XYZ file of C-alpha atoms in Angstrom:
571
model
C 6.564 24.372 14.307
C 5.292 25.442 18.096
C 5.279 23.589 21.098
C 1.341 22.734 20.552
C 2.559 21.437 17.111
C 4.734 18.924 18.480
C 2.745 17.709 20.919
C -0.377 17.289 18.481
C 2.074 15.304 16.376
C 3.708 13.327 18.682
C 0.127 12.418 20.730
C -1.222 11.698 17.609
C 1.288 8.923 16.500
C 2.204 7.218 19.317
C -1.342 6.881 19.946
C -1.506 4.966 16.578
C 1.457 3.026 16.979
C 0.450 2.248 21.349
C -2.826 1.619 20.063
C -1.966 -0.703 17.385
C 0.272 -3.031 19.529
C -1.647 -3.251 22.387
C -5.182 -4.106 20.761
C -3.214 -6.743 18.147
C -0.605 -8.433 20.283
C 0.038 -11.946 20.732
C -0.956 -13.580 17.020
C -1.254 -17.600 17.898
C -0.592 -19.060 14.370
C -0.462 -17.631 10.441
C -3.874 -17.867 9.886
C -4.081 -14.732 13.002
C -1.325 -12.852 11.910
C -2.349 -12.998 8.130
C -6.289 -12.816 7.819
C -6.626 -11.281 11.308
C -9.023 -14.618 11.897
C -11.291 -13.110 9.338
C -12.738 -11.054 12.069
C -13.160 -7.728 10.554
C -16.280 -5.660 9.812
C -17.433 -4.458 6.161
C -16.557 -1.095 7.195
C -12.998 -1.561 8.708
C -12.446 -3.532 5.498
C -13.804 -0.175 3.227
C -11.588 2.040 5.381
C -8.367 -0.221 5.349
C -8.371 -0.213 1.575
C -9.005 3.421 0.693
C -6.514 3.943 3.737
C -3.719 1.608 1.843
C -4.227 3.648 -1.633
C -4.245 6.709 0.206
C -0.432 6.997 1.262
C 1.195 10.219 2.128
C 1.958 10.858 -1.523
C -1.472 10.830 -1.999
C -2.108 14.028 0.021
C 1.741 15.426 -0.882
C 1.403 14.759 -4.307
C -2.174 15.573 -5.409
C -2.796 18.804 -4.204
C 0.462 19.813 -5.963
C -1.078 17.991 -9.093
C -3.940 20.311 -9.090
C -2.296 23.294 -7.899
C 0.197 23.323 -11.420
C -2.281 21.376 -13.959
C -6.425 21.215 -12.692
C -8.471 19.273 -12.008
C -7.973 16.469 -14.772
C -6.350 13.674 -12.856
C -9.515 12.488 -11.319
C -10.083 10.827 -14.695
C -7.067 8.430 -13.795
C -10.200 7.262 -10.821
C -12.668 6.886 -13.513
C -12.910 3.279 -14.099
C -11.979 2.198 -9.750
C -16.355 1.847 -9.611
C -16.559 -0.523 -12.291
C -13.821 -2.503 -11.149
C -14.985 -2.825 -7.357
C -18.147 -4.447 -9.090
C -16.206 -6.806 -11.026
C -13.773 -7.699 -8.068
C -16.792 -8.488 -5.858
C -18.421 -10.556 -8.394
C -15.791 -12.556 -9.224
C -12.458 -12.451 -7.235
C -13.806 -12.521 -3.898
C -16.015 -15.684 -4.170
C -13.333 -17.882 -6.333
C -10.558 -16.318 -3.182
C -12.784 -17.301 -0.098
C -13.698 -20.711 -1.803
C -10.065 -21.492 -2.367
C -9.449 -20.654 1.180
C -6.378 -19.195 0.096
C -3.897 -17.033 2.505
C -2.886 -14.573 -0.961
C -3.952 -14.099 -4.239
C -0.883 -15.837 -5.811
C -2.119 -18.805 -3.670
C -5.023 -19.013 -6.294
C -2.384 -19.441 -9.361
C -1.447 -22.634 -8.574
C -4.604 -24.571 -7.938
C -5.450 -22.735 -11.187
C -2.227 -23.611 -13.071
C 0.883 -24.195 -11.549
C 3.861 -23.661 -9.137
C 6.288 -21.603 -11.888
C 2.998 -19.593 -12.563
C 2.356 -18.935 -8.699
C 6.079 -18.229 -8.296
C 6.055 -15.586 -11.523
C 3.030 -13.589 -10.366
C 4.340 -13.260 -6.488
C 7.597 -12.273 -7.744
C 6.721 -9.633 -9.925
C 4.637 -8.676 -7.154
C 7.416 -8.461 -4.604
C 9.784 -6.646 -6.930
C 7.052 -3.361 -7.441
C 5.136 -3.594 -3.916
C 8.805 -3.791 -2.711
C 9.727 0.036 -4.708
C 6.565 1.168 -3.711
C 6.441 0.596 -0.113
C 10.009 2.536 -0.153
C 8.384 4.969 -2.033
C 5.490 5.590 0.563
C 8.156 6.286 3.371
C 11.019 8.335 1.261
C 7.998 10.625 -0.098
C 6.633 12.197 3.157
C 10.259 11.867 4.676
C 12.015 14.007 1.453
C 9.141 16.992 1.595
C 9.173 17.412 5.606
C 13.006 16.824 5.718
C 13.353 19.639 2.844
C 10.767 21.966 4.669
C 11.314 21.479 8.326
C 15.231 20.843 7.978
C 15.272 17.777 8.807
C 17.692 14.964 8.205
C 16.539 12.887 5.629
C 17.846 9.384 6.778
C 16.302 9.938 10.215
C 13.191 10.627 8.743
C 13.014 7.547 6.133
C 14.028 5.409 9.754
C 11.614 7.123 12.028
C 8.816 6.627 9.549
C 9.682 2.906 8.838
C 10.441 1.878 12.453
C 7.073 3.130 13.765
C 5.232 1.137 10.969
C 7.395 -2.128 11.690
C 6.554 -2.228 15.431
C 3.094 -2.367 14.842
C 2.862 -4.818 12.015
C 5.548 -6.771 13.521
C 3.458 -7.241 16.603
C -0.313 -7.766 15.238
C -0.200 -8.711 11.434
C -3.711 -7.905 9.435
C -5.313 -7.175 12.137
C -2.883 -4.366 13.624
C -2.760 -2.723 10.222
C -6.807 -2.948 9.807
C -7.247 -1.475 13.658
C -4.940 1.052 12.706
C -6.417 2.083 9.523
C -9.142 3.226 11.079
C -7.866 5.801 13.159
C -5.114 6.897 10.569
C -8.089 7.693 8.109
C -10.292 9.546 11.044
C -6.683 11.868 11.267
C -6.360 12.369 7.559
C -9.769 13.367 6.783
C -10.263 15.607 9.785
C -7.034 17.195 8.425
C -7.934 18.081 4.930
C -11.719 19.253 5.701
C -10.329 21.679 8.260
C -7.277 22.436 5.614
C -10.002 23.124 3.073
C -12.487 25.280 5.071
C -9.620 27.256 5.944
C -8.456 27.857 2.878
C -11.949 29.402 1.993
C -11.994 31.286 5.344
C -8.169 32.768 3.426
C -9.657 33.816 0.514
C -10.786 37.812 0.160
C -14.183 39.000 2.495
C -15.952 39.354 -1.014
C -15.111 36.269 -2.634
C -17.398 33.336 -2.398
C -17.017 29.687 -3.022
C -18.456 30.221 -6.671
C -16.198 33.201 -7.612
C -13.036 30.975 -6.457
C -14.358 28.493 -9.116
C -14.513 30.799 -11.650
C -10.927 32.004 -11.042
C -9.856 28.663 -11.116
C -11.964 28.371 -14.622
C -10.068 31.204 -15.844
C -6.607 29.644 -15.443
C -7.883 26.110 -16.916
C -7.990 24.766 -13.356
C -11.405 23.072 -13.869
C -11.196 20.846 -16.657
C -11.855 17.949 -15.507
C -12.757 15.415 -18.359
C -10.992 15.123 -21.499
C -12.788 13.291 -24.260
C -9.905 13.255 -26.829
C -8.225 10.542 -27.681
C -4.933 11.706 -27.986
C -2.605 8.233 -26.834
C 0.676 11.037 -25.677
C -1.855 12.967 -22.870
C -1.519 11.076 -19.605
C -5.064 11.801 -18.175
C -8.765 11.372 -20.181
C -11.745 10.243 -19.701
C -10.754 7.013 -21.959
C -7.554 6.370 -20.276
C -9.017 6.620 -16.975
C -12.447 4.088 -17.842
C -9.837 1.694 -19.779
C -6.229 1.950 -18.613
C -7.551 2.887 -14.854
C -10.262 0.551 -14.759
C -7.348 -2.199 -15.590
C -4.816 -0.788 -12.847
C -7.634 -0.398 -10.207
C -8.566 -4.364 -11.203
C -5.028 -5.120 -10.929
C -4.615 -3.242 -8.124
C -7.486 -4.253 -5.785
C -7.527 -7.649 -7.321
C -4.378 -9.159 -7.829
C -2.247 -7.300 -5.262
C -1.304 -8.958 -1.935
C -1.608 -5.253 -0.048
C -5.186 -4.627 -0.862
C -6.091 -8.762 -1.044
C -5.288 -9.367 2.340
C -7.533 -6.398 3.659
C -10.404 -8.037 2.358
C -9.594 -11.362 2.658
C -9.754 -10.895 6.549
C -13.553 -9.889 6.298
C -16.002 -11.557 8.086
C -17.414 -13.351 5.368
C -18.070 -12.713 1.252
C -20.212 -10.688 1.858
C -18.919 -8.166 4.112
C -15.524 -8.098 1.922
C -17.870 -7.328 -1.148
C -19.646 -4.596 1.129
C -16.404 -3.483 2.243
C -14.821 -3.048 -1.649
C -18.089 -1.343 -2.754
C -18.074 1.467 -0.057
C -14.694 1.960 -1.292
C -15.907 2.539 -5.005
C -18.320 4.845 -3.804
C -16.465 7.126 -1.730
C -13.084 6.713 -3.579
C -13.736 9.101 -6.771
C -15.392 11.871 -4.643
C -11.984 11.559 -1.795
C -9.534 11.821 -4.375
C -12.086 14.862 -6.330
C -12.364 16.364 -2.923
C -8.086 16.020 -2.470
C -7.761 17.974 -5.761
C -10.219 20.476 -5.615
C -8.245 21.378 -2.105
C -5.008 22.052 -4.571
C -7.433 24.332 -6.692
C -8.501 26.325 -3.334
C -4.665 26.267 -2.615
C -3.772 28.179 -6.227
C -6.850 30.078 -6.222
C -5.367 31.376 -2.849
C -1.635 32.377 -4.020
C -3.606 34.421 -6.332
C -4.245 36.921 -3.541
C -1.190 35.884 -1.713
C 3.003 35.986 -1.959
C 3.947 32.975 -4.090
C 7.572 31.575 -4.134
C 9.685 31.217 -7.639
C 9.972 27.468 -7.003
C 8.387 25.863 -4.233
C 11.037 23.753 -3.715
C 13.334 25.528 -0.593
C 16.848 23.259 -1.566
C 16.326 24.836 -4.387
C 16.635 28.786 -2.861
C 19.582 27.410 -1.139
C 21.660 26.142 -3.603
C 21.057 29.541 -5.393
C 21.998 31.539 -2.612
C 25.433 30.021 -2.377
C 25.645 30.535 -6.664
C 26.832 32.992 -8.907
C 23.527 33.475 -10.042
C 22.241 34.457 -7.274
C 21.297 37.959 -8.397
C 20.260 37.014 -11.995
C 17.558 34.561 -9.844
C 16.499 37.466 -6.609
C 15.894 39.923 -10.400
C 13.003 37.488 -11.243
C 12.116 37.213 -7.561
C 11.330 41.113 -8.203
C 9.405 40.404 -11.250
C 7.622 37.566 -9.706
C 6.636 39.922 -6.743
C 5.539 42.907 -9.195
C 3.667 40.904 -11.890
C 1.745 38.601 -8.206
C 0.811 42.247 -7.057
C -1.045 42.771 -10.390
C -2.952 39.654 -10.471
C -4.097 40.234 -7.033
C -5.643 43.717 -8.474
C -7.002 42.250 -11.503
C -8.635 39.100 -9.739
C -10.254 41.444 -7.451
C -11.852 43.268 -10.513
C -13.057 40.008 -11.377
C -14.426 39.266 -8.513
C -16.107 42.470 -8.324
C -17.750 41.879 -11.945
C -19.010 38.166 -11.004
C -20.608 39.651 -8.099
C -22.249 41.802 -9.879
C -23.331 38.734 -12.001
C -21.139 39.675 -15.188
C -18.132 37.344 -16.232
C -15.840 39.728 -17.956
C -13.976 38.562 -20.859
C -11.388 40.622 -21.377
C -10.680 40.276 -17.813
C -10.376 36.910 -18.044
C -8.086 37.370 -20.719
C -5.878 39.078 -18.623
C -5.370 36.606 -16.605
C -4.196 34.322 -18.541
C -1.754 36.585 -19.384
C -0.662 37.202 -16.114
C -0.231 33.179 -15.297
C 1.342 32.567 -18.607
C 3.685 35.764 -17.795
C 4.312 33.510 -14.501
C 4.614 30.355 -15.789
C 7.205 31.970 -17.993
C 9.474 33.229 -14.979
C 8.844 30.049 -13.431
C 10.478 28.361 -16.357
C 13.763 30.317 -16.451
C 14.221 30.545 -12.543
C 14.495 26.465 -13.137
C 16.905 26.813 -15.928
C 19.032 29.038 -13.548
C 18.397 26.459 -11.085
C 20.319 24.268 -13.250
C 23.137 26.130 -14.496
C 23.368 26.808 -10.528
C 23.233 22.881 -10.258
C 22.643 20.719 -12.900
C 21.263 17.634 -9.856
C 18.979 19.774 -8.780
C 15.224 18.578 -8.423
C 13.375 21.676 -10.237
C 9.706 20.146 -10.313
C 8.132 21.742 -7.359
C 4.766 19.745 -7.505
C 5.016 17.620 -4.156
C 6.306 21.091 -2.592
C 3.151 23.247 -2.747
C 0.819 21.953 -0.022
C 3.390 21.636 2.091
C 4.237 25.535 1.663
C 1.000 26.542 2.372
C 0.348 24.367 5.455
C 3.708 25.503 6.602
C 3.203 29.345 6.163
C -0.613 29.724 6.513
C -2.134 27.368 8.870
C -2.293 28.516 12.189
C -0.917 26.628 15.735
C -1.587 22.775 16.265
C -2.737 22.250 12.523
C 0.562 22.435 11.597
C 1.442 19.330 14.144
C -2.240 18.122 12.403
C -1.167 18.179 9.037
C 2.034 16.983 9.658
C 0.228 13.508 10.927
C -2.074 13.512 8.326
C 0.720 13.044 6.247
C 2.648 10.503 8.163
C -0.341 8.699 9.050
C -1.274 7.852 5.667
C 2.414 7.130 5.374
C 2.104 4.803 8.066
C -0.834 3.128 6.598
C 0.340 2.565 3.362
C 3.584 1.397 4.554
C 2.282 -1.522 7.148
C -0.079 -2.755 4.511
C 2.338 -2.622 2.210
C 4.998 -4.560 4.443
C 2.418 -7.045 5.734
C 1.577 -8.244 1.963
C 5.181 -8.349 1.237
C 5.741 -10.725 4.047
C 2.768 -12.922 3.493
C 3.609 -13.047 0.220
C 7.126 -14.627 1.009
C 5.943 -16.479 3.481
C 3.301 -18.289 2.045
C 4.353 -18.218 -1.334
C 7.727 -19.009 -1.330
C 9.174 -19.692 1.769
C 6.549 -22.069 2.886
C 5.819 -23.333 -0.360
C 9.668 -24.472 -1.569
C 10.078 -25.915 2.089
C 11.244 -29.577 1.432
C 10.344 -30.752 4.893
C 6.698 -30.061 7.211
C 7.188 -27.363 9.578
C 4.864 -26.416 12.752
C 1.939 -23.347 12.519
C 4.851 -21.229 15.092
C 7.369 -21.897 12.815
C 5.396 -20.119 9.972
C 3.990 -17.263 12.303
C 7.632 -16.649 13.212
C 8.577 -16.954 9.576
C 6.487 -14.376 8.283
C 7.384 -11.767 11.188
C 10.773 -12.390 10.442
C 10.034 -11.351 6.506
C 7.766 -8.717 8.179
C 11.001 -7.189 9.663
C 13.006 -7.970 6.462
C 10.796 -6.292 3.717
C 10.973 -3.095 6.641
C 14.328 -2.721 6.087
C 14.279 -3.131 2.573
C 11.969 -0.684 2.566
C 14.044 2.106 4.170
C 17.442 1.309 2.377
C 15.000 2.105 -0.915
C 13.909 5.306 0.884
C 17.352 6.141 2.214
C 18.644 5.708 -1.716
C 15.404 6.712 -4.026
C 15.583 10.044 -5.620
C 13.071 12.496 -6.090
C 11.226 11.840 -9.427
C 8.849 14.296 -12.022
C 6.118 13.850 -9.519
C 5.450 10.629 -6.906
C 2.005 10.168 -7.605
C 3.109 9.572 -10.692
C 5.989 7.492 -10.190
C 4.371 5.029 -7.897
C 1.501 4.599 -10.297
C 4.404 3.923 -13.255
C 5.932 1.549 -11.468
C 2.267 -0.511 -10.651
C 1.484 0.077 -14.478
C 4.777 -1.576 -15.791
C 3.729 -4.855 -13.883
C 0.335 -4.709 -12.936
C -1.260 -5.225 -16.604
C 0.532 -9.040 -16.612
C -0.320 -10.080 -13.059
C -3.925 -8.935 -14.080
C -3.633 -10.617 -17.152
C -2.777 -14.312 -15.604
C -5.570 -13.698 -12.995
C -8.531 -13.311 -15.495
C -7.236 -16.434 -18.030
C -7.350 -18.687 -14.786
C -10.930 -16.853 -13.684
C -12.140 -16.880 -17.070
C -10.743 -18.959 -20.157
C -10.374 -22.468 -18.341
C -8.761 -24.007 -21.362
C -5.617 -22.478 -21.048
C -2.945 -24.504 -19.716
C -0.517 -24.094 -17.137
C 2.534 -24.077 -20.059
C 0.719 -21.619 -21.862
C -0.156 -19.012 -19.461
C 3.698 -19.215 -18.206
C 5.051 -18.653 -21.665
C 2.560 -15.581 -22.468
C 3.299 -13.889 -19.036
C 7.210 -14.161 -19.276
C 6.710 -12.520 -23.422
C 4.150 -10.374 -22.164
C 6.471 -8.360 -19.023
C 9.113 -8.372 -21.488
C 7.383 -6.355 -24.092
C 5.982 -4.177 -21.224
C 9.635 -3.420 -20.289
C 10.189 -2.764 -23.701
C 7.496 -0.585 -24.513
C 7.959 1.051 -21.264
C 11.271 2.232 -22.518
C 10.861 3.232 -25.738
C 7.416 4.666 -25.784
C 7.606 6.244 -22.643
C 10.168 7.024 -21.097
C 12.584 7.596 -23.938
C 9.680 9.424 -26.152
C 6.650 9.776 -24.229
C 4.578 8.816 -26.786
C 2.451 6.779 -24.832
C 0.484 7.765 -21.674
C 1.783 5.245 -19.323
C -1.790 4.103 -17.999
C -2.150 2.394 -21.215
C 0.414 -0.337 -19.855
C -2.014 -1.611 -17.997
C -4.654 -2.393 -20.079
C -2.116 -3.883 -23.146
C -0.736 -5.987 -20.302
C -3.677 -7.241 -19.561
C -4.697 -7.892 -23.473
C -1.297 -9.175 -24.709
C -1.443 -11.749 -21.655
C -4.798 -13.304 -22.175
C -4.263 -13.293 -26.036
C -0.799 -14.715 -26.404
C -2.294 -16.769 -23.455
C -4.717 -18.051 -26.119
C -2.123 -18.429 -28.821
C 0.544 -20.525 -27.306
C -2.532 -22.949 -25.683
C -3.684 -23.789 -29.364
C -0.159 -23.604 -30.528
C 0.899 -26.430 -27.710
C -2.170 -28.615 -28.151
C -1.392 -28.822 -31.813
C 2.155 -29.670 -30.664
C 0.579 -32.512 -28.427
C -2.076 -34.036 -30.905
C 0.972 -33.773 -33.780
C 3.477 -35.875 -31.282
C 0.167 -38.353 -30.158
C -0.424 -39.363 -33.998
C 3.220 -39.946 -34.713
């Protein structure tokens, strides 16, 4: 980090955070500080929500993702089209004739108050983990890389979101969005053009695909139907199209961006530009983590990406048993750079070699091999250690390769989209109290300031929440991947209680309560022994039995209880 680093960093935020405040201040009752007086444009409402899923782990995470296993995650964003059609056929209309403030707000015109109470809880409980999650996964990487103290980061991050969304609501976190996505994707285009410009005189753009080809980077559908692989093209169309439904449907963070849109239609407008543009981002995100390995292929490559990791080794006894496969790393990196250049000498000369593709996959399974036992000396070194490297490997690269200012650039890339994940994240957590249970198990009436102050109050609450969960959370397998878990393991029921009161009017409010409560359960339980115990489940399939086990048990108890009633009426 230069001087021009830090002042590109620091420019950039407090521009977001000045900006923020001063456009958004002074909120006159909850309706302002919630829907932002349903004031904003289809396309603010298109960038807000791609700019709430994209959070920093988003652009830590993915690149990683593709860097160790291709291009195949994109299937997870298969189904996200087809459910921005469905929301904006059916959720949006039934949420802006309800005039509601949140989703949950729906649930009890539809059913009742336990059933309202159920589905905002279960949101709070998982938005709560994963708006920690969105501050503690930037903070972790740059506090690990840059030397930084971790606490200070996690309170830095979270302090500069509450401001903001303490002082303008909606409408500070839409305003913001805006500028927060201009910064991310300026970031990663220059990032990836770069990374080209990196790459050997004779290589081109097509040749880099090919290498990638070669070491099964560019697989990206999966037609089997294998239930224990986490991403194909049926998981993503079925158990993604039910998370992105959930998701953009049910949950207060993305709700309230688009219930602040001018009207139906410019929320619908707003949701649709998102399914466009969302597949191609998140293709576009990965395909940057391709460019990334394609480039270590030419270029020194650590053991494990991780640098705690180098330092707990140094101060080891197996210190010398790791720096010998450092040596081997370094010899075996030096011949893939000399047989990749053969093959980019044959492919220019319009002939894709064979054998020399062969080779090298041999050469990356001879690395994925040392890569393997420098983690089990990793362990023996320190058996707490964190030895997945994943959310590591951008991060390297921008650190070691970019040049002056990008590196400040980058850097708020990543906390922007921190930023914006976090304050939409925080203001659906407090609207979500406010409204739905603070305001709603008030015995006595209560004046519009009293509210407005309320839900500021829970907007500063669910902040520090937020960075006590940071300040405590521990680095899981990979955070893409944990904070799409966690949504899976409660998203399928919410989802499931919103489509029985959209579609199958006959069910009762008893009925839907009962199947919801049986339904999480068995989610937790499945959860536990299918997946995490076993893994013999790809967790995006929560979602979708969720979903299914809600609306049919849902279906069961309603004929089961007006038996009940029509047995107790005869007698």
């Amino acid at each position: 980090m230069q001087l021009f680093d830090w002042i590109v960093l620091i420019v950039t935020l407090l521009f977001i955070v000045g900006y923020g405040s001063w456009k958004t201040k002074g909120s006159k009752n909850v309706e302002d500080f919630i829907l932002g007086n349903n004031e904003t444009p289809w396309y603010t409402v298109g960038l807000s929500v791609m700019a709430t899923q994209a959070s920093a782990i988003t652009f830590l995470s993915t690149p990683g993702q593709a860097y160790h296993d291709g291009m195949g995650f994109v299937q997870f964003y298969f189904g996200l089209p087809i459910a921005m059609v469905v929301i904006c056929l059916t959720f949006i209309p039934l949420y802006h004739k309800n005039k509601v403030f949140t989703a949950y707000e729906f649930l009890e015109k539809r059913f009742d108050l336990k059933t309202r109470s159920l589905a905002a809880i279960l949101f709070l409980v998982q938005r709560g983990l994963g708006t920690g999650l969105t501050i503690y996964a930037p903070a972790i990487i740059l506090s690990a890389l840059l030397g930084w103290n971790l606490t200070g980061m996690n309170i830095i991050i979270g302090v500069l979101v509450i401001i903001y969304t303490f002082s303008g609501g909606t409408k500070a976190v839409n305003v913001t969005q805006k500028q927060q996505m201009f910064v991310i994707m300026s970031g990663m285009f220059i990032t990836f053009f770069l990374i080209l410009h990196y790459l050997p005189n004779d290589m081109t753009f097509t040749s880099a695909l090919h290498i990638a080809g070669a070491n099964d980077k560019m697989n990206i559908v999966d037609f089997s139907f294998n239930p224990e692989e986490k991403y194909t093209f049926w998981s993503g169309i079925t158990g993604g199209f039910f998370l992105a439904l959930a998701y953009f449907g049910t949950d207060q963070s993305q709700v309230g961006r688009y219930l602040s849109g001018k009207s139906i239609r410019e929320s619908q407008m707003g949701l649709i530009m998102n399914g466009l543009l969302k597949v191609p981002m998140q293709f576009f995100i990965l395909l940057t983590g391709v460019m990334v390995f394609v480039f270590f292929q030419f270029n020194p490559v650590p053991l494990n990406f991780n640098p705690n990791n180098k330092i707990v080794i140094e101060k080891s006894a197996f210190k010398e048993e790791y720096h010998a496969l450092e040596k081997k790393l370094s010899t075996l990196s030096e011949d893939k750079k000399v047989i990749n250049l053969l093959y980019i000498d044959q492919l220019n000369q319009d002939y894709d070699n064979p054998i020399l593709r062969k080779e090298l996959v041999t050469i990356s399974n001879k690395e994925k091999d040392l890569r393997d036992r420098a983690k089990e000396i990793i362990l023996k070194a320190d058996s707490n250690s964190e030895t997945n490297d994943k959310d590591y490997v951008f991060f390297h690269f921008i650190l070691h390769y970019l040049p002056k200012g990008l590196i400040g650039l980058l850097l708020a890339v990543i906390l922007s989209a921190a930023m914006s994940s976090t304050a939409s994240g925080l203001n659906a957590l407090a609207s979500t109290t406010a409204i739905d249970i603070y305001k709603r198990n008030l015995k006595t009436e209560k004046s519009e300031k009293h509210y407005l102050n309320a839900t500021k109050f829970f907007t500063l609450f669910w902040g520090i929440v937020a960075i006590l969960f940071a300040c405590v959370g521990t680095l899981f397998e990979n955070l893409i991947q944990l904070v799409n878990i966690i949504g899976s393991i409660f998203y399928g029921t919410v989802l499931g209680i919103f489509l029985v009161g959209f579609y199958l009017h006959r069910v009762k409010a008893k009925a839907m309560f009962c199947s919801a409560v049986i339904s999480q359960t068995t989610i937790f339980i499945i959860y536990y022994f299918l997946i995490y115990s076993q893994e013999k489940l790809g967790y995006l399939w929560l979602n979708f039995i969720g979903a299914m086990l809600t609306i049919i048990l849902s279906l069961l108890m309603q004929v089961l209880f007006f038996k009940e009633k029509k047995i107790i009426e005869e007698l």
